[in-house]
CSV table of C-alpha atoms in Angstrom, one decimal:
chain,number,residue,atom,x,y,z
A,156,MET,CA,0.0,0.0,0.0
A,157,ILE,CA,2.8,2.4,0.9
A,158,ARG,CA,4.5,1.7,-2.4
A,159,LEU,CA,1.3,2.6,-4.4
A,160,LEU,CA,1.0,5.8,-2.3
A,161,VAL,CA,4.6,6.9,-3.1
A,162,ILE,CA,4.0,6.1,-6.9
A,163,PHE,CA,0.8,8.2,-6.7
A,164,LEU,CA,2.5,11.2,-5.0
A,165,ALA,CA,5.6,11.1,-7.2
A,166,THR,CA,3.4,11.2,-10.3
A,167,THR,CA,1.1,13.8,-8.8
A,168,ASN,CA,4.1,16.1,-8.2
A,169,VAL,CA,5.3,15.9,-11.9
A,170,PHE,CA,1.9,16.8,-13.3
A,171,MET,CA,1.3,19.5,-10.8
A,172,LEU,CA,4.4,21.4,-11.7
A,173,LEU,CA,3.8,20.7,-15.4
A,174,TYR,CA,0.4,22.3,-15.6
A,175,ALA,CA,0.2,24.8,-12.8
A,176,PRO,CA,0.9,27.8,-15.2
A,177,GLN,CA,-2.0,26.9,-17.5
A,178,PRO,CA,-4.8,29.0,-15.9
A,179,LEU,CA,-2.3,31.8,-15.5
A,180,LEU,CA,-1.6,32.2,-19.3
A,181,PRO,CA,-3.8,35.3,-19.7
A,182,LEU,CA,-2.0,36.8,-16.7
A,183,PHE,CA,1.4,36.1,-18.3
A,184,ALA,CA,0.2,37.5,-21.7
A,185,GLU,CA,-0.9,40.7,-20.0
A,186,GLN,CA,2.1,41.1,-17.7
A,187,PHE,CA,4.8,40.4,-20.4
A,188,GLY,CA,2.9,42.0,-23.3
A,189,ILE,CA,2.9,38.9,-25.4
A,190,THR,CA,0.4,37.2,-27.7
A,191,ILE,CA,-1.8,34.2,-26.8
A,192,SER,CA,0.2,31.8,-28.9
A,193,THR,CA,3.4,33.0,-27.3
A,194,ALA,CA,2.1,32.7,-23.8
A,195,SER,CA,1.0,29.1,-24.6
A,196,LEU,CA,4.7,28.3,-25.1
A,197,LEU,CA,5.0,28.0,-21.3
A,198,ILE,CA,3.1,24.7,-21.7
A,199,SER,CA,4.1,23.6,-25.2
A,200,VAL,CA,7.9,24.1,-24.7
A,201,THR,CA,8.0,22.1,-21.5
A,202,ILE,CA,6.1,19.3,-23.2
A,203,MET,CA,8.3,19.4,-26.3
A,204,VAL,CA,11.5,19.2,-24.3
A,205,LEU,CA,10.0,16.4,-22.3
A,206,ALA,CA,9.2,14.5,-25.5
A,207,LEU,CA,12.8,15.0,-26.8
A,208,SER,CA,14.4,14.0,-23.6
A,209,SER,CA,12.1,10.9,-23.4
A,210,PHE,CA,13.4,9.9,-26.8
A,211,LEU,CA,17.0,10.5,-26.1
A,212,LEU,CA,16.9,8.7,-22.7
A,213,ALA,CA,14.7,5.8,-23.8
A,214,PRO,CA,17.6,3.4,-24.6
A,215,TRP,CA,19.1,4.0,-21.1
A,216,PHE,CA,16.0,3.7,-18.9
A,217,ASP,CA,16.2,-0.1,-19.0
A,218,ARG,CA,19.9,-0.1,-18.0
A,219,TRP,CA,19.6,2.1,-14.9
A,220,LYS,CA,18.1,1.0,-11.6
A,221,ARG,CA,14.4,2.2,-11.5
A,222,LYS,CA,14.4,3.7,-8.0
A,223,GLN,CA,17.6,5.7,-8.4
A,224,VAL,CA,16.3,7.2,-11.6
A,225,ILE,CA,13.0,8.2,-10.0
A,226,LEU,CA,14.7,9.6,-6.9
A,227,ILE,CA,17.3,11.7,-8.8
A,228,SER,CA,14.8,13.0,-11.2
A,229,SER,CA,12.4,14.0,-8.4
A,230,ALA,CA,15.2,15.8,-6.6
A,231,LEU,CA,16.3,17.7,-9.8
A,232,LEU,CA,12.8,19.0,-10.3
A,233,VAL,CA,13.0,21.1,-7.2
A,234,PHE,CA,15.6,23.5,-8.7
A,235,PRO,CA,13.8,24.9,-11.7
A,236,SER,CA,10.8,25.6,-9.5
A,237,LEU,CA,12.9,27.6,-7.1
A,238,LEU,CA,14.5,29.5,-10.0
A,239,LEU,CA,11.1,30.3,-11.5
A,240,ALA,CA,10.1,31.9,-8.2
A,241,VAL,CA,12.8,34.5,-8.7
A,242,SER,CA,12.5,35.0,-12.5
A,243,ASP,CA,11.2,38.3,-13.8
A,244,SER,CA,11.3,38.1,-17.6
A,245,PHE,CA,9.4,35.9,-20.1
A,246,PRO,CA,12.6,34.4,-21.7
A,247,LEU,CA,13.9,33.4,-18.3
A,248,VAL,CA,10.6,31.9,-17.3
A,249,LEU,CA,10.4,30.0,-20.6
A,250,PHE,CA,13.9,28.7,-20.1
A,251,TRP,CA,13.3,27.2,-16.6
A,252,ARG,CA,10.0,25.8,-17.9
A,253,ALA,CA,12.0,24.0,-20.6
A,254,VAL,CA,14.4,22.6,-17.9
A,255,TYR,CA,11.5,20.8,-16.3
A,256,GLY,CA,11.2,18.8,-19.5
A,257,LEU,CA,14.7,17.4,-19.1
A,258,PHE,CA,13.9,15.7,-15.8
A,259,ILE,CA,10.2,14.7,-15.9
A,260,PRO,CA,10.8,11.5,-18.1
A,261,GLY,CA,12.9,10.0,-15.3
A,262,VAL,CA,9.8,9.9,-13.2
A,263,THR,CA,7.0,9.3,-15.7
A,264,ALA,CA,8.5,6.7,-18.0
A,265,VAL,CA,10.4,4.8,-15.3
A,266,ILE,CA,7.4,4.7,-12.9
A,267,ILE,CA,5.3,3.1,-15.7
A,268,ALA,CA,8.0,0.4,-16.2
A,269,TYR,CA,8.5,0.0,-12.5
A,270,SER,CA,4.7,-0.5,-12.0
A,271,SER,CA,4.4,-3.0,-14.8
A,272,GLU,CA,7.2,-5.1,-13.4
A,273,GLU,CA,6.7,-5.0,-9.7
A,274,PHE,CA,2.9,-5.9,-9.6
A,275,PRO,CA,1.2,-9.0,-11.0
A,276,ALA,CA,0.2,-8.9,-14.7
A,277,SER,CA,-3.4,-9.6,-13.7
A,278,LYS,CA,-3.5,-6.3,-11.8
A,279,ARG,CA,-1.5,-4.2,-14.3
A,280,GLY,CA,-4.5,-2.3,-15.6
A,281,ARG,CA,-5.6,-1.3,-12.1
A,282,VAL,CA,-2.1,-0.3,-11.0
A,283,LEU,CA,-1.5,1.8,-14.1
A,284,GLY,CA,-5.0,3.2,-13.7
A,285,ILE,CA,-3.8,4.6,-10.4
A,286,TYR,CA,-0.7,6.1,-12.1
A,287,VAL,CA,-3.1,7.9,-14.6
A,288,SER,CA,-5.3,8.9,-11.6
A,289,ALA,CA,-2.2,10.6,-10.1
A,290,ASN,CA,-1.7,12.3,-13.5
A,291,VAL,CA,-5.2,13.6,-13.1
A,292,MET,CA,-4.8,14.7,-9.5
A,293,GLY,CA,-1.5,16.5,-10.2
A,294,GLY,CA,-2.9,18.3,-13.2
A,295,SER,CA,-6.0,19.3,-11.3
A,296,LEU,CA,-4.2,20.3,-8.1
A,297,GLY,CA,-1.7,22.4,-10.0
A,298,ARG,CA,-4.3,24.3,-12.0
A,299,VAL,CA,-6.8,24.7,-9.2
A,300,ILE,CA,-4.3,26.2,-6.6
A,301,ALA,CA,-2.4,28.4,-9.1
A,302,GLY,CA,-5.1,30.9,-9.6
A,303,PRO,CA,-6.0,31.6,-6.0
A,304,ILE,CA,-2.3,31.7,-5.0
A,305,ALA,CA,-1.4,34.1,-7.8
A,306,GLU,CA,-4.3,36.4,-7.0
A,307,ALA,CA,-3.6,36.4,-3.2
A,308,PHE,CA,0.2,36.8,-3.6
A,309,SER,CA,1.8,36.6,-7.0
A,310,TRP,CA,2.5,34.0,-9.7
A,311,HIS,CA,6.0,33.6,-8.2
A,312,ALA,CA,4.5,32.2,-5.1
A,313,VAL,CA,2.9,29.4,-7.1
A,314,PHE,CA,6.4,28.0,-7.9
A,315,ILE,CA,7.5,28.2,-4.2
A,316,VAL,CA,4.6,26.0,-3.2
A,317,VAL,CA,5.4,23.6,-6.1
A,318,ALA,CA,9.1,23.4,-5.0
A,319,ALA,CA,8.1,22.6,-1.4
A,320,PHE,CA,5.9,19.8,-2.5
A,321,SER,CA,8.6,18.4,-4.8
A,322,ALA,CA,11.1,18.3,-2.0
A,323,LEU,CA,8.6,16.4,0.2
A,324,VAL,CA,8.0,13.9,-2.5
A,325,CYS,CA,11.7,13.4,-3.0
A,326,LEU,CA,12.1,12.4,0.6
A,327,LEU,CA,9.2,10.0,0.4
A,328,VAL,CA,10.7,8.2,-2.6
A,329,TRP,CA,14.0,7.9,-0.8
A,330,TRP,CA,12.5,6.5,2.4
A,331,PHE,CA,9.6,4.4,1.2
A,332,LEU,CA,9.8,3.3,-2.4
A,333,PRO,CA,11.3,-0.3,-2.5
A,334,SER,CA,14.1,-1.0,-5.0
A,335,SER,CA,13.1,-3.0,-8.1
A,336,ARG,CA,13.2,-6.8,-7.7
A,337,ASN,CA,11.9,-7.8,-11.2
A,338,GLN,CA,13.8,-5.5,-13.5
A,339,THR,CA,15.5,-7.1,-16.5
A,340,ALA,CA,19.2,-6.5,-16.2
A,341,LYS,CA,20.6,-4.2,-18.8
A,342,ASP,CA,18.1,-4.8,-21.6
A,343,VAL,CA,20.2,-3.9,-24.7
A,344,GLN,CA,17.5,-4.1,-27.3
A,345,GLY,CA,16.7,-0.5,-26.9
A,346,PHE,CA,13.8,1.1,-28.6
A,347,ALA,CA,14.4,0.0,-32.2
A,348,VAL,CA,12.4,-3.2,-31.7
A,349,HIS,CA,9.2,-1.2,-30.9
A,350,PHE,CA,9.2,0.5,-34.3
A,351,ARG,CA,8.8,-2.9,-36.0
A,352,ASN,CA,5.7,-3.6,-34.0
A,353,LYS,CA,2.6,-2.3,-35.8
A,354,ALA,CA,0.4,-2.5,-32.8
A,355,MET,CA,2.9,-0.4,-30.8
A,356,LEU,CA,3.1,2.2,-33.5
A,357,GLY,CA,-0.7,2.4,-33.6
A,358,THR,CA,-0.8,2.8,-29.8
A,359,PHE,CA,1.9,5.5,-30.0
A,360,PHE,CA,-0.3,7.4,-32.4
A,361,ILE,CA,-3.3,7.0,-30.2
A,362,GLY,CA,-1.3,8.6,-27.4
A,363,PHE,CA,-0.3,11.5,-29.7
A,364,SER,CA,-3.9,12.1,-30.9
A,365,GLN,CA,-5.7,11.9,-27.5
A,366,PHE,CA,-3.2,14.2,-25.8
A,367,PHE,CA,-3.3,16.7,-28.6
A,368,ALA,CA,-7.0,17.1,-28.2
A,369,PHE,CA,-6.9,17.2,-24.4
A,370,ILE,CA,-4.1,19.7,-24.0
A,371,GLY,CA,-5.5,21.8,-26.9
A,372,PHE,CA,-8.9,22.1,-25.1
A,373,PHE,CA,-7.6,22.9,-21.7
A,374,THR,CA,-4.8,25.3,-22.8
A,375,TYR,CA,-7.2,27.6,-24.7
A,376,LEU,CA,-10.1,27.2,-22.2
A,377,PRO,CA,-8.8,30.2,-20.1
A,378,PHE,CA,-8.9,32.5,-23.1
A,379,TYR,CA,-12.4,31.3,-24.1
A,380,ALA,CA,-13.7,31.5,-20.5
A,381,ALA,CA,-12.2,35.0,-19.8
A,382,LYS,CA,-14.2,36.6,-22.7
A,383,ALA,CA,-17.9,36.9,-23.5
A,384,PRO,CA,-20.3,35.4,-22.6
A,385,PHE,CA,-18.5,34.0,-19.5
A,386,HIS,CA,-16.1,36.8,-18.3
A,387,LEU,CA,-14.6,34.5,-15.6
A,388,SER,CA,-11.8,35.7,-13.2
A,389,VAL,CA,-8.4,34.0,-12.9
A,390,THR,CA,-9.6,32.1,-9.8
A,391,GLN,CA,-12.9,31.1,-11.4
A,392,ILE,CA,-11.0,29.8,-14.4
A,393,SER,CA,-8.7,27.8,-12.1
A,394,LEU,CA,-11.8,26.2,-10.6
A,395,LEU,CA,-12.9,25.0,-14.0
A,396,TYR,CA,-10.0,22.6,-13.9
A,397,GLY,CA,-11.7,20.9,-11.0
A,398,THR,CA,-13.5,19.0,-13.7
A,399,TYR,CA,-10.2,17.0,-13.9
A,400,LEU,CA,-11.4,15.2,-10.8
A,401,PHE,CA,-13.7,13.1,-12.9
A,402,GLY,CA,-10.5,11.5,-14.3
A,403,VAL,CA,-9.4,10.6,-10.7
A,404,PHE,CA,-12.3,8.1,-10.7
A,405,SER,CA,-12.4,7.1,-14.4
A,406,ALA,CA,-8.7,6.2,-14.7
A,407,PRO,CA,-8.6,3.4,-12.1
A,408,LEU,CA,-12.1,2.2,-13.1
A,409,ALA,CA,-11.0,2.0,-16.7
A,410,GLY,CA,-7.9,0.2,-15.7
A,411,TYR,CA,-10.1,-2.3,-13.8
A,412,PHE,CA,-12.5,-2.8,-16.7
A,413,SER,CA,-9.8,-3.0,-19.3
A,414,ASP,CA,-8.5,-6.0,-17.5
A,415,ARG,CA,-11.8,-7.6,-18.3
A,416,ILE,CA,-13.3,-6.2,-21.5
A,417,GLY,CA,-9.9,-5.5,-23.2
A,418,ARG,CA,-7.7,-2.4,-23.5
A,419,ARG,CA,-8.8,-1.4,-27.0
A,420,ARG,CA,-12.5,-1.4,-26.2
A,421,ALA,CA,-11.8,0.7,-23.1
A,422,MET,CA,-9.7,3.2,-25.2
A,423,ALA,CA,-12.5,3.5,-27.8
A,424,ILE,CA,-15.2,4.1,-25.2
A,425,GLY,CA,-13.0,6.8,-23.6
A,426,HIS,CA,-12.4,8.5,-26.9
A,427,LEU,CA,-16.1,8.7,-27.8
A,428,ILE,CA,-17.0,10.1,-24.4
A,429,GLY,CA,-14.2,12.8,-24.7
A,430,ALA,CA,-15.3,13.8,-28.2
A,431,THR,CA,-18.9,14.2,-27.0
A,432,GLY,CA,-17.7,16.4,-24.2
A,433,ILE,CA,-15.8,18.7,-26.6
A,434,LEU,CA,-18.8,19.0,-28.9
A,435,ILE,CA,-21.1,20.0,-26.0
A,436,THR,CA,-19.0,23.1,-25.4
A,437,LEU,CA,-20.2,24.5,-28.7
A,438,LEU,CA,-23.4,25.5,-26.7
A,439,PRO,CA,-22.4,29.0,-25.3
A,440,SER,CA,-23.3,28.5,-21.6
A,441,LEU,CA,-21.3,27.9,-18.5
A,442,THR,CA,-23.2,24.8,-17.7
A,443,SER,CA,-22.3,23.3,-21.2
A,444,LEU,CA,-18.7,24.3,-20.6
A,445,ILE,CA,-18.5,22.5,-17.3
A,446,ILE,CA,-20.4,19.4,-18.5
A,447,GLY,CA,-18.2,19.3,-21.7
A,448,ALA,CA,-14.9,19.7,-19.8
A,449,SER,CA,-16.0,17.0,-17.3
A,450,LEU,CA,-16.9,14.5,-20.0
A,451,LEU,CA,-13.6,15.2,-21.8
A,452,ALA,CA,-11.6,14.6,-18.5
A,453,LEU,CA,-13.6,11.4,-17.8
A,454,GLY,CA,-13.1,10.0,-21.3
A,455,ASN,CA,-9.5,11.1,-21.8
A,456,PHE,CA,-8.2,9.6,-18.6
A,457,ALA,CA,-10.2,6.4,-19.1
A,458,SER,CA,-8.6,5.9,-22.5
A,459,GLN,CA,-5.2,7.0,-21.3
A,460,SER,CA,-5.3,4.4,-18.5
A,461,ALA,CA,-6.1,1.6,-20.9
A,462,THR,CA,-3.5,2.9,-23.5
A,463,THR,CA,-0.7,3.0,-20.9
A,464,ALA,CA,-1.5,-0.5,-19.8
A,465,TYR,CA,-1.7,-1.7,-23.4
A,466,VAL,CA,1.8,-0.4,-24.2
A,467,THR,CA,3.3,-2.6,-21.4
A,468,ASP,CA,1.1,-5.5,-22.5
A,469,ILE,CA,2.4,-5.6,-26.1
A,470,ALA,CA,6.0,-4.8,-25.2
A,471,ALA,CA,7.7,-8.2,-25.3
A,472,SER,CA,10.9,-6.6,-24.0
A,473,SER,CA,12.4,-3.2,-23.1
A,474,ARG,CA,9.4,-1.9,-21.2
A,475,GLY,CA,11.3,1.2,-20.1
A,476,ALA,CA,12.1,2.1,-23.7
A,477,ALA,CA,8.5,1.3,-24.8
A,478,SER,CA,7.1,3.5,-22.1
A,479,SER,CA,9.5,6.3,-23.0
A,480,LEU,CA,8.6,6.1,-26.7
A,481,TYR,CA,4.9,6.1,-25.9
A,482,LEU,CA,5.5,9.3,-23.8
A,483,VAL,CA,7.5,10.8,-26.7
A,484,PHE,CA,4.4,10.6,-29.0
A,485,PHE,CA,2.1,11.5,-26.2
A,486,TYR,CA,3.9,14.7,-25.3
A,487,VAL,CA,4.7,15.7,-28.9
A,488,GLY,CA,0.9,15.5,-29.4
A,489,GLY,CA,0.4,17.6,-26.3
A,490,SER,CA,3.0,20.1,-27.3
A,491,LEU,CA,1.4,20.6,-30.7
A,492,GLY,CA,-2.0,20.7,-29.2
A,493,ALA,CA,-0.9,23.6,-26.9
A,494,TYR,CA,0.5,25.5,-29.9
A,495,ILE,CA,-1.3,24.8,-33.2
A,496,PRO,CA,-4.8,26.0,-32.1
A,497,GLY,CA,-3.3,29.3,-31.2
A,498,LEU,CA,-2.4,29.9,-34.8
A,499,LEU,CA,-6.0,29.5,-35.7
A,500,TRP,CA,-7.4,31.4,-32.7
A,501,ASN,CA,-7.7,34.9,-34.2
A,502,ARG,CA,-9.7,33.6,-37.2
A,503,LEU,CA,-11.7,30.6,-35.8
A,504,ALA,CA,-11.5,31.0,-32.0
A,505,TRP,CA,-13.3,28.2,-30.0
A,506,ASN,CA,-15.2,26.7,-33.0
A,507,GLY,CA,-11.8,26.1,-34.7
A,508,LEU,CA,-10.4,24.5,-31.6
A,509,VAL,CA,-13.4,22.1,-31.3
A,510,SER,CA,-13.0,21.1,-34.9
A,511,VAL,CA,-9.3,20.4,-34.7
A,512,THR,CA,-9.5,18.5,-31.4
A,513,VAL,CA,-12.5,16.3,-32.4
A,514,PHE,CA,-10.7,15.5,-35.6
A,515,THR,CA,-7.6,14.2,-33.8
A,516,ILE,CA,-9.8,12.0,-31.6
A,517,VAL,CA,-11.3,10.5,-34.7
A,518,LEU,CA,-7.8,9.8,-35.9
A,519,ALA,CA,-7.2,8.0,-32.6
A,520,LEU,CA,-10.2,5.8,-33.2
A,521,VAL,CA,-9.0,5.0,-36.7
A,522,SER,CA,-5.5,4.0,-35.4
A,523,ASN,CA,-7.2,1.8,-32.8
A,524,TYR,CA,-9.1,0.0,-35.5
A,525,ALA,CA,-6.4,-0.2,-38.2
A,526,LEU,CA,-3.1,-0.7,-36.4
A,527,ALA,CA,-3.4,-1.2,-32.6
A,528,GLY,CA,-4.9,-4.7,-33.0
A,529,LYS,CA,-2.0,-6.0,-35.1
A,530,THR,CA,-0.4,-7.9,-32.2
A,531,PRO,CA,1.5,-11.2,-32.6
A,532,THR,CA,-0.9,-14.1,-32.5
A,533,HIS,CA,0.5,-15.6,-29.4
A,534,ARG,CA,-0.1,-12.4,-27.4
A,535,ARG,CA,-3.4,-11.4,-28.9
A,536,SER,CA,-5.9,-13.3,-26.8
A,537,SER,CA,-5.1,-11.8,-23.5
A,538,ILE,CA,-4.8,-8.2,-24.4
A,539,VAL,CA,-7.4,-7.3,-27.1
């Protein structure tokens, strides 16, 4: 139980610091005199560096001891938070946000591999559902606390709080996370083997598509909610991210049911729920916005839970590398989702965002049908 709690808190920490600035983007745009698409770089640059470092480190994650990588990475994440708290220019803030991306994969990718190895295969969906639930909790907590702290003190204070939590998590990993007992010693196959697996490639693209839609929606939500007909304050916009909490419940439940009905069915159900939520927000009312955001969170994290487990199911070897590569595609999708809709915003605004994000979810469904099922025959019966 204590092991699951530490995994949950270490993951929560990563996603809290990753997404805390999101509701503050209009504030940064106003304070630094920058455009909406430029302000969104505070999210997209972090995610892009995260994707790049995941790719570069993928061959090494199976050669290093899991606990040490998680511990060192958690400790290194404290420093950019402290330096963000004393930064006073947009280029400097952007630089330290990029530094986060160098260290996050040492937690995210390695915890996925650790969880898939240290718990029974029959419980893998549930355990990785808890990992995704922590993803939800961190993203929700970071966004919800950022607005009130920034309004009460300043946006600098947000990063002081994040640094303190990161330091606490580092100590908990050091004291309470057991060392790996089932890690394959120095797996040298690296990541090349996964590019020859059609099912894995299809699953990578599903991760890309679903995170593009999700991050695109929630990155531009503050700009939409701050204008007519809503006119919400920074704190009120932060509270909209409380809809994330639906994912806290949907992720472990989806993991549980995907152990029974199959990963790909669970993914598809989640995608359909998420797309429905996005479409509902075309109705210009606060109620529709809340319901739509809630359904998107519920569906996205349900599908993400099943997808994360599916990656470890179909990886015959090098699970650390497989997890890293999945996160590369996942975060490249998120990075582009945070940036590309901004290029369309002046002309198409929210209607354009809805069209683009629903289209990428449709692409995820196509990839699920056309590629993700092409697993080797001897592995197919237990994971479809």
